[in-house]
Amino acid sequence: QVQLVESGGGLVQPGGSLRVSCTAAGTIGSISVMGWYRQAPGKQRELVATITNGGSTNYADSIKGRFTISRDNAKNRVYLQMNSLKPEDTAIYFCSAQYRGYDYWGQGTQVTVSS
């Protein structure tokens, strides 16, 4: 069983920056893909960014150039650096991991962009 624990969410003003982190526990060996999704009130969960254990990344068009995903394989940790935040980035951000054919999710961390 894989446990994912997010941290680093909070309230930030428009144009500001925030970094969220996620640590995975309970794995033996490498997690093939880690990523971030988000869900805004009244909307479906959507992809933000993913990163493979080899470092290949994939980003949603809405955040390209503003967000950067990275990971530390040794620590089973994934990060999402969010810059130039907009009110429409307000959502619960969920960490995800693909491990041995299964998908795992964290509990989510709230990010609110508001003045």
Tab-separated table of N, CA and C in Angstrom:
chain	number	residue	atom	x	y	z
A	1	GLN	N	0.848	-1.192	0.000
A	1	GLN	CA	0.000	0.000	0.000
A	1	GLN	C	0.885	1.244	0.000
A	2	VAL	N	0.580	2.168	-0.914
A	2	VAL	CA	1.339	3.402	-1.033
A	2	VAL	C	0.567	4.528	-0.369
A	3	GLN	N	1.238	5.271	0.468
A	3	GLN	CA	0.627	6.459	1.076
A	3	GLN	C	1.300	7.698	0.501
A	4	LEU	N	0.482	8.664	0.105
A	4	LEU	CA	0.976	9.929	-0.431
A	4	LEU	C	0.534	11.048	0.491
A	5	VAL	N	1.478	11.872	0.901
A	5	VAL	CA	1.162	12.968	1.815
A	5	VAL	C	1.642	14.271	1.209
A	6	GLU	N	0.687	15.172	0.971
A	6	GLU	CA	0.999	16.474	0.398
A	6	GLU	C	1.226	17.507	1.490
A	7	SER	N	1.974	18.538	1.140
A	7	SER	CA	2.165	19.671	2.043
A	7	SER	C	2.481	20.901	1.209
A	8	GLY	N	2.320	22.074	1.826
A	8	GLY	CA	2.749	23.305	1.193
A	8	GLY	C	1.659	24.164	0.598
A	9	GLY	N	0.418	23.730	0.672
A	9	GLY	CA	-0.651	24.583	0.150
A	9	GLY	C	-0.878	25.794	1.035
A	10	GLY	N	-1.769	26.674	0.587
A	10	GLY	CA	-2.066	27.847	1.377
A	10	GLY	C	-2.696	28.947	0.566
A	11	LEU	N	-2.693	30.132	1.137
A	11	LEU	CA	-3.269	31.314	0.504
A	11	LEU	C	-2.147	32.184	-0.051
A	12	VAL	N	-2.293	32.611	-1.278
A	12	VAL	CA	-1.284	33.452	-1.918
A	12	VAL	C	-1.998	34.490	-2.775
A	13	GLN	N	-1.383	35.649	-2.921
A	13	GLN	CA	-1.968	36.699	-3.741
A	13	GLN	C	-1.728	36.424	-5.220
A	14	PRO	N	-2.572	36.953	-6.082
A	14	PRO	CA	-2.339	36.809	-7.526
A	14	PRO	C	-0.947	37.324	-7.901
A	15	GLY	N	-0.280	36.558	-8.757
A	15	GLY	CA	1.083	36.887	-9.143
A	15	GLY	C	2.139	36.283	-8.251
A	16	GLY	N	1.716	35.717	-7.148
A	16	GLY	CA	2.654	35.132	-6.193
A	16	GLY	C	3.071	33.730	-6.556
A	17	SER	N	3.891	33.146	-5.670
A	17	SER	CA	4.429	31.807	-5.894
A	17	SER	C	4.160	30.922	-4.688
A	18	LEU	N	4.127	29.629	-4.962
A	18	LEU	CA	3.910	28.638	-3.915
A	18	LEU	C	4.518	27.334	-4.400
A	19	ARG	N	5.032	26.547	-3.462
A	19	ARG	CA	5.524	25.222	-3.812
A	19	ARG	C	4.815	24.178	-2.957
A	20	VAL	N	4.270	23.181	-3.621
A	20	VAL	CA	3.656	22.063	-2.917
A	20	VAL	C	4.542	20.832	-3.085
A	21	SER	N	4.535	20.002	-2.068
A	21	SER	CA	5.371	18.805	-2.056
A	21	SER	C	4.524	17.583	-1.741
A	22	CYS	N	5.022	16.439	-2.150
A	22	CYS	CA	4.330	15.184	-1.866
A	22	CYS	C	5.374	14.108	-1.624
A	23	THR	N	5.210	13.394	-0.530
A	23	THR	CA	6.115	12.305	-0.203
A	23	THR	C	5.360	10.990	-0.219
A	24	ALA	N	5.943	10.015	-0.888
A	24	ALA	CA	5.345	8.683	-0.964
A	24	ALA	C	6.024	7.745	0.013
A	25	ALA	N	5.213	6.934	0.688
A	25	ALA	CA	5.742	5.947	1.615
A	25	ALA	C	5.109	4.597	1.305
A	26	GLY	N	5.821	3.545	1.652
A	26	GLY	CA	5.267	2.210	1.480
A	26	GLY	C	5.648	1.523	0.187
A	27	THR	N	6.633	2.076	-0.516
A	27	THR	CA	7.036	1.478	-1.787
A	27	THR	C	8.376	0.755	-1.658
A	28	ILE	N	8.542	-0.238	-2.544
A	28	ILE	CA	9.842	-0.879	-2.688
A	28	ILE	C	10.215	-0.730	-4.150
A	29	GLY	N	11.262	0.008	-4.414
A	29	GLY	CA	11.608	0.268	-5.799
A	29	GLY	C	11.011	1.577	-6.280
A	30	SER	N	11.187	1.835	-7.555
A	30	SER	CA	10.852	3.130	-8.126
A	30	SER	C	9.369	3.273	-8.449
A	31	ILE	N	8.851	4.455	-8.256
A	31	ILE	CA	7.508	4.817	-8.704
A	31	ILE	C	7.635	5.312	-10.140
A	32	SER	N	6.894	4.713	-11.057
A	32	SER	CA	7.118	5.017	-12.470
A	32	SER	C	6.719	6.449	-12.821
A	33	VAL	N	5.545	6.887	-12.378
A	33	VAL	CA	5.083	8.235	-12.691
A	33	VAL	C	4.513	8.867	-11.433
A	34	MET	N	4.899	10.095	-11.184
A	34	MET	CA	4.290	10.893	-10.119
A	34	MET	C	3.732	12.161	-10.749
A	35	GLY	N	2.720	12.703	-10.118
A	35	GLY	CA	2.136	13.876	-10.736
A	35	GLY	C	1.232	14.656	-9.809
A	36	TRP	N	0.689	15.705	-10.379
A	36	TRP	CA	-0.243	16.580	-9.671
A	36	TRP	C	-1.492	16.778	-10.521
A	37	TYR	N	-2.614	16.693	-9.870
A	37	TYR	CA	-3.911	17.012	-10.453
A	37	TYR	C	-4.554	18.042	-9.552
A	38	ARG	N	-5.588	18.693	-10.062
A	38	ARG	CA	-6.302	19.654	-9.232
A	38	ARG	C	-7.793	19.601	-9.512
A	39	GLN	N	-8.545	20.012	-8.513
A	39	GLN	CA	-9.995	20.057	-8.654
A	39	GLN	C	-10.511	21.331	-8.019
A	40	ALA	N	-11.111	22.160	-8.852
A	40	ALA	CA	-11.724	23.400	-8.386
A	40	ALA	C	-13.177	23.132	-8.027
A	41	PRO	N	-13.769	23.978	-7.199
A	41	PRO	CA	-15.171	23.772	-6.811
A	41	PRO	C	-16.084	23.682	-8.033
A	42	GLY	N	-16.902	22.652	-8.070
A	42	GLY	CA	-17.846	22.489	-9.151
A	42	GLY	C	-17.261	21.982	-10.453
A	43	LYS	N	-15.979	21.633	-10.440
A	43	LYS	CA	-15.328	21.169	-11.669
A	43	LYS	C	-14.745	19.776	-11.476
A	44	GLN	N	-14.446	19.131	-12.589
A	44	GLN	CA	-13.828	17.814	-12.528
A	44	GLN	C	-12.340	17.940	-12.227
A	45	ARG	N	-11.783	16.856	-11.681
A	45	ARG	CA	-10.351	16.813	-11.450
A	45	ARG	C	-9.631	16.846	-12.797
A	46	GLU	N	-8.568	17.642	-12.870
A	46	GLU	CA	-7.833	17.773	-14.126
A	46	GLU	C	-6.338	17.623	-13.899
A	47	LEU	N	-5.664	17.184	-14.959
A	47	LEU	CA	-4.225	17.044	-14.916
A	47	LEU	C	-3.560	18.411	-14.791
A	48	VAL	N	-2.531	18.487	-13.949
A	48	VAL	CA	-1.677	19.667	-13.900
A	48	VAL	C	-0.332	19.327	-14.549
A	49	ALA	N	0.343	18.306	-14.005
A	49	ALA	CA	1.652	17.924	-14.531
A	49	ALA	C	2.020	16.533	-14.036
A	50	THR	N	2.807	15.824	-14.841
A	50	THR	CA	3.345	14.534	-14.429
A	50	THR	C	4.825	14.475	-14.754
A	51	ILE	N	5.509	13.565	-14.070
A	51	ILE	CA	6.935	13.374	-14.301
A	51	ILE	C	7.269	11.902	-14.099
A	52	THR	N	8.030	11.335	-15.037
A	52	THR	CA	8.424	9.939	-14.923
A	52	THR	C	9.672	9.799	-14.055
A	53	ASN	N	10.017	8.553	-13.723
A	53	ASN	CA	11.223	8.360	-12.913
A	53	ASN	C	12.481	8.683	-13.711
A	54	GLY	N	12.341	8.811	-15.025
A	54	GLY	CA	13.471	9.234	-15.858
A	54	GLY	C	13.533	10.733	-16.063
A	55	GLY	N	12.530	11.454	-15.552
A	55	GLY	CA	12.548	12.911	-15.637
A	55	GLY	C	11.742	13.511	-16.774
A	56	SER	N	11.047	12.693	-17.557
A	56	SER	CA	10.197	13.239	-18.618
A	56	SER	C	8.952	13.875	-18.004
A	57	THR	N	8.614	15.050	-18.503
A	57	THR	CA	7.500	15.802	-17.923
A	57	THR	C	6.386	16.031	-18.934
A	58	ASN	N	5.207	16.255	-18.395
A	58	ASN	CA	4.030	16.572	-19.188
A	58	ASN	C	3.239	17.623	-18.417
A	59	TYR	N	2.823	18.688	-19.111
A	59	TYR	CA	2.114	19.779	-18.456
A	59	TYR	C	0.787	20.070	-19.146
A	60	ALA	N	-0.178	20.499	-18.365
A	60	ALA	CA	-1.411	21.024	-18.924
A	60	ALA	C	-1.109	22.360	-19.589
A	61	ASP	N	-1.805	22.644	-20.682
A	61	ASP	CA	-1.565	23.892	-21.410
A	61	ASP	C	-1.801	25.123	-20.524
A	62	SER	N	-2.759	25.023	-19.628
A	62	SER	CA	-3.146	26.186	-18.822
A	62	SER	C	-2.057	26.644	-17.864
A	63	ILE	N	-1.092	25.788	-17.568
A	63	ILE	CA	-0.050	26.157	-16.602
A	63	ILE	C	1.356	26.136	-17.178
A	64	LYS	N	1.487	25.838	-18.444
A	64	LYS	CA	2.814	25.823	-19.072
A	64	LYS	C	3.495	27.172	-18.951
A	65	GLY	N	4.762	27.122	-18.578
A	65	GLY	CA	5.531	28.346	-18.429
A	65	GLY	C	5.410	28.985	-17.062
A	66	ARG	N	4.444	28.508	-16.267
A	66	ARG	CA	4.263	29.075	-14.924
A	66	ARG	C	4.580	28.057	-13.832
A	67	PHE	N	4.276	26.799	-14.078
A	67	PHE	CA	4.486	25.745	-13.082
A	67	PHE	C	5.629	24.840	-13.531
A	68	THR	N	6.356	24.305	-12.565
A	68	THR	CA	7.429	23.360	-12.844
A	68	THR	C	7.324	22.167	-11.897
A	69	ILE	N	7.300	20.979	-12.482
A	69	ILE	CA	7.269	19.764	-11.673
A	69	ILE	C	8.676	19.178	-11.604
A	70	SER	N	9.022	18.652	-10.444
A	70	SER	CA	10.318	17.996	-10.282
A	70	SER	C	10.168	16.883	-9.254
A	71	ARG	N	11.162	16.005	-9.203
A	71	ARG	CA	11.073	14.922	-8.228
A	71	ARG	C	12.445	14.528	-7.726
A	72	ASP	N	12.434	13.952	-6.548
A	72	ASP	CA	13.645	13.405	-5.937
A	72	ASP	C	13.390	11.913	-5.768
A	73	ASN	N	13.936	11.122	-6.668
A	73	ASN	CA	13.652	9.687	-6.646
A	73	ASN	C	14.158	9.013	-5.376
A	74	ALA	N	15.265	9.486	-4.870
A	74	ALA	CA	15.831	8.870	-3.669
A	74	ALA	C	14.911	9.039	-2.468
A	75	LYS	N	14.171	10.149	-2.458
A	75	LYS	CA	13.277	10.436	-1.332
A	75	LYS	C	11.819	10.127	-1.654
A	76	ASN	N	11.558	9.615	-2.875
A	76	ASN	CA	10.167	9.370	-3.305
A	76	ASN	C	9.310	10.616	-3.111
A	77	ARG	N	9.823	11.728	-3.580
A	77	ARG	CA	9.161	13.000	-3.370
A	77	ARG	C	8.969	13.703	-4.712
A	78	VAL	N	7.842	14.376	-4.853
A	78	VAL	CA	7.574	15.166	-6.045
A	78	VAL	C	7.175	16.572	-5.598
A	79	TYR	N	7.587	17.548	-6.400
A	79	TYR	CA	7.334	18.943	-6.085
A	79	TYR	C	6.603	19.603	-7.246
A	80	LEU	N	5.856	20.651	-6.919
A	80	LEU	CA	5.240	21.485	-7.942
A	80	LEU	C	5.505	22.930	-7.547
A	81	GLN	N	6.374	23.581	-8.307
A	81	GLN	CA	6.647	24.998	-8.094
A	81	GLN	C	5.670	25.791	-8.950
A	82	MET	N	4.890	26.650	-8.306
A	82	MET	CA	3.852	27.404	-9.000
A	82	MET	C	4.185	28.887	-8.919
A	83	ASN	N	4.407	29.491	-10.073
A	83	ASN	CA	4.710	30.919	-10.153
A	83	ASN	C	3.605	31.639	-10.916
A	84	SER	N	3.585	32.955	-10.787
A	84	SER	CA	2.596	33.787	-11.489
A	84	SER	C	1.190	33.230	-11.301
A	85	LEU	N	0.856	32.938	-10.066
A	85	LEU	CA	-0.433	32.302	-9.776
A	85	LEU	C	-1.595	33.225	-10.092
A	86	LYS	N	-2.682	32.627	-10.561
A	86	LYS	CA	-3.892	33.349	-10.934
A	86	LYS	C	-5.051	32.856	-10.072
A	87	PRO	N	-6.079	33.665	-9.907
A	87	PRO	CA	-7.243	33.204	-9.137
A	87	PRO	C	-7.823	31.882	-9.665
A	88	GLU	N	-7.744	31.680	-10.968
A	88	GLU	CA	-8.275	30.438	-11.542
A	88	GLU	C	-7.430	29.209	-11.225
A	89	ASP	N	-6.275	29.407	-10.590
A	89	ASP	CA	-5.478	28.270	-10.122
A	89	ASP	C	-5.970	27.755	-8.768
A	90	THR	N	-6.930	28.456	-8.181
A	90	THR	CA	-7.481	28.029	-6.899
A	90	THR	C	-8.140	26.660	-7.034
A	91	ALA	N	-7.705	25.729	-6.209
A	91	ALA	CA	-8.216	24.351	-6.285
A	91	ALA	C	-7.593	23.533	-5.161
A	92	ILE	N	-8.094	22.336	-5.010
A	92	ILE	CA	-7.394	21.342	-4.193
A	92	ILE	C	-6.427	20.617	-5.123
A	93	TYR	N	-5.184	20.547	-4.716
A	93	TYR	CA	-4.148	19.907	-5.516
A	93	TYR	C	-3.857	18.528	-4.938
A	94	PHE	N	-3.965	17.529	-5.809
A	94	PHE	CA	-3.784	16.139	-5.406
A	94	PHE	C	-2.504	15.571	-6.010
A	95	CYS	N	-1.753	14.881	-5.190
A	95	CYS	CA	-0.587	14.160	-5.654
A	95	CYS	C	-1.028	12.784	-6.150
A	96	SER	N	-0.379	12.303	-7.194
A	96	SER	CA	-0.704	10.979	-7.710
A	96	SER	C	0.579	10.183	-7.947
A	97	ALA	N	0.441	8.863	-7.920
A	97	ALA	CA	1.581	7.991	-8.194
A	97	ALA	C	1.095	6.737	-8.890
A	98	GLN	N	1.823	6.335	-9.915
A	98	GLN	CA	1.584	5.060	-10.582
A	98	GLN	C	2.677	4.103	-10.131
A	99	TYR	N	2.254	3.026	-9.502
A	99	TYR	CA	3.227	2.115	-8.912
A	99	TYR	C	2.748	0.687	-9.105
A	100	ARG	N	3.530	-0.088	-9.822
A	100	ARG	CA	3.238	-1.508	-10.058
A	100	ARG	C	1.819	-1.725	-10.574
A	101	GLY	N	1.431	-0.859	-11.514
A	101	GLY	CA	0.156	-1.051	-12.191
A	101	GLY	C	-1.049	-0.439	-11.508
A	102	TYR	N	-0.833	0.195	-10.378
A	102	TYR	CA	-1.941	0.810	-9.656
A	102	TYR	C	-1.738	2.321	-9.538
A	103	ASP	N	-2.868	3.023	-9.443
A	103	ASP	CA	-2.842	4.470	-9.235
A	103	ASP	C	-3.159	4.773	-7.771
A	104	TYR	N	-2.393	5.691	-7.214
A	104	TYR	CA	-2.592	6.093	-5.828
A	104	TYR	C	-2.755	7.608	-5.763
A	105	TRP	N	-3.513	8.049	-4.762
A	105	TRP	CA	-3.815	9.474	-4.611
A	105	TRP	C	-3.563	9.919	-3.182
A	106	GLY	N	-3.137	11.167	-3.059
A	106	GLY	CA	-3.051	11.780	-1.748
A	106	GLY	C	-4.390	12.384	-1.358
A	107	GLN	N	-4.416	12.959	-0.160
A	107	GLN	CA	-5.651	13.546	0.364
A	107	GLN	C	-5.920	14.921	-0.237
A	108	GLY	N	-4.896	15.555	-0.771
A	108	GLY	CA	-5.058	16.869	-1.377
A	108	GLY	C	-4.632	17.992	-0.447
A	109	THR	N	-4.210	19.083	-1.056
A	109	THR	CA	-3.841	20.283	-0.306
A	109	THR	C	-4.467	21.489	-0.998
A	110	GLN	N	-5.062	22.357	-0.210
A	110	GLN	CA	-5.795	23.497	-0.772
A	110	GLN	C	-4.827	24.607	-1.163
A	111	VAL	N	-4.992	25.099	-2.375
A	111	VAL	CA	-4.276	26.284	-2.849
A	111	VAL	C	-5.317	27.329	-3.198
A	112	THR	N	-5.216	28.482	-2.570
A	112	THR	CA	-6.160	29.572	-2.816
A	112	THR	C	-5.388	30.799	-3.266
A	113	VAL	N	-5.768	31.321	-4.416
A	113	VAL	CA	-5.132	32.515	-4.968
A	113	VAL	C	-6.155	33.640	-4.915
A	114	SER	N	-5.899	34.590	-4.039
A	114	SER	CA	-6.871	35.656	-3.819
A	114	SER	C	-6.192	36.850	-3.187
A	115	SER	N	-6.695	38.026	-3.522
A	115	SER	CA	-6.177	39.240	-2.907
A	115	SER	C	-7.006	39.606	-1.671
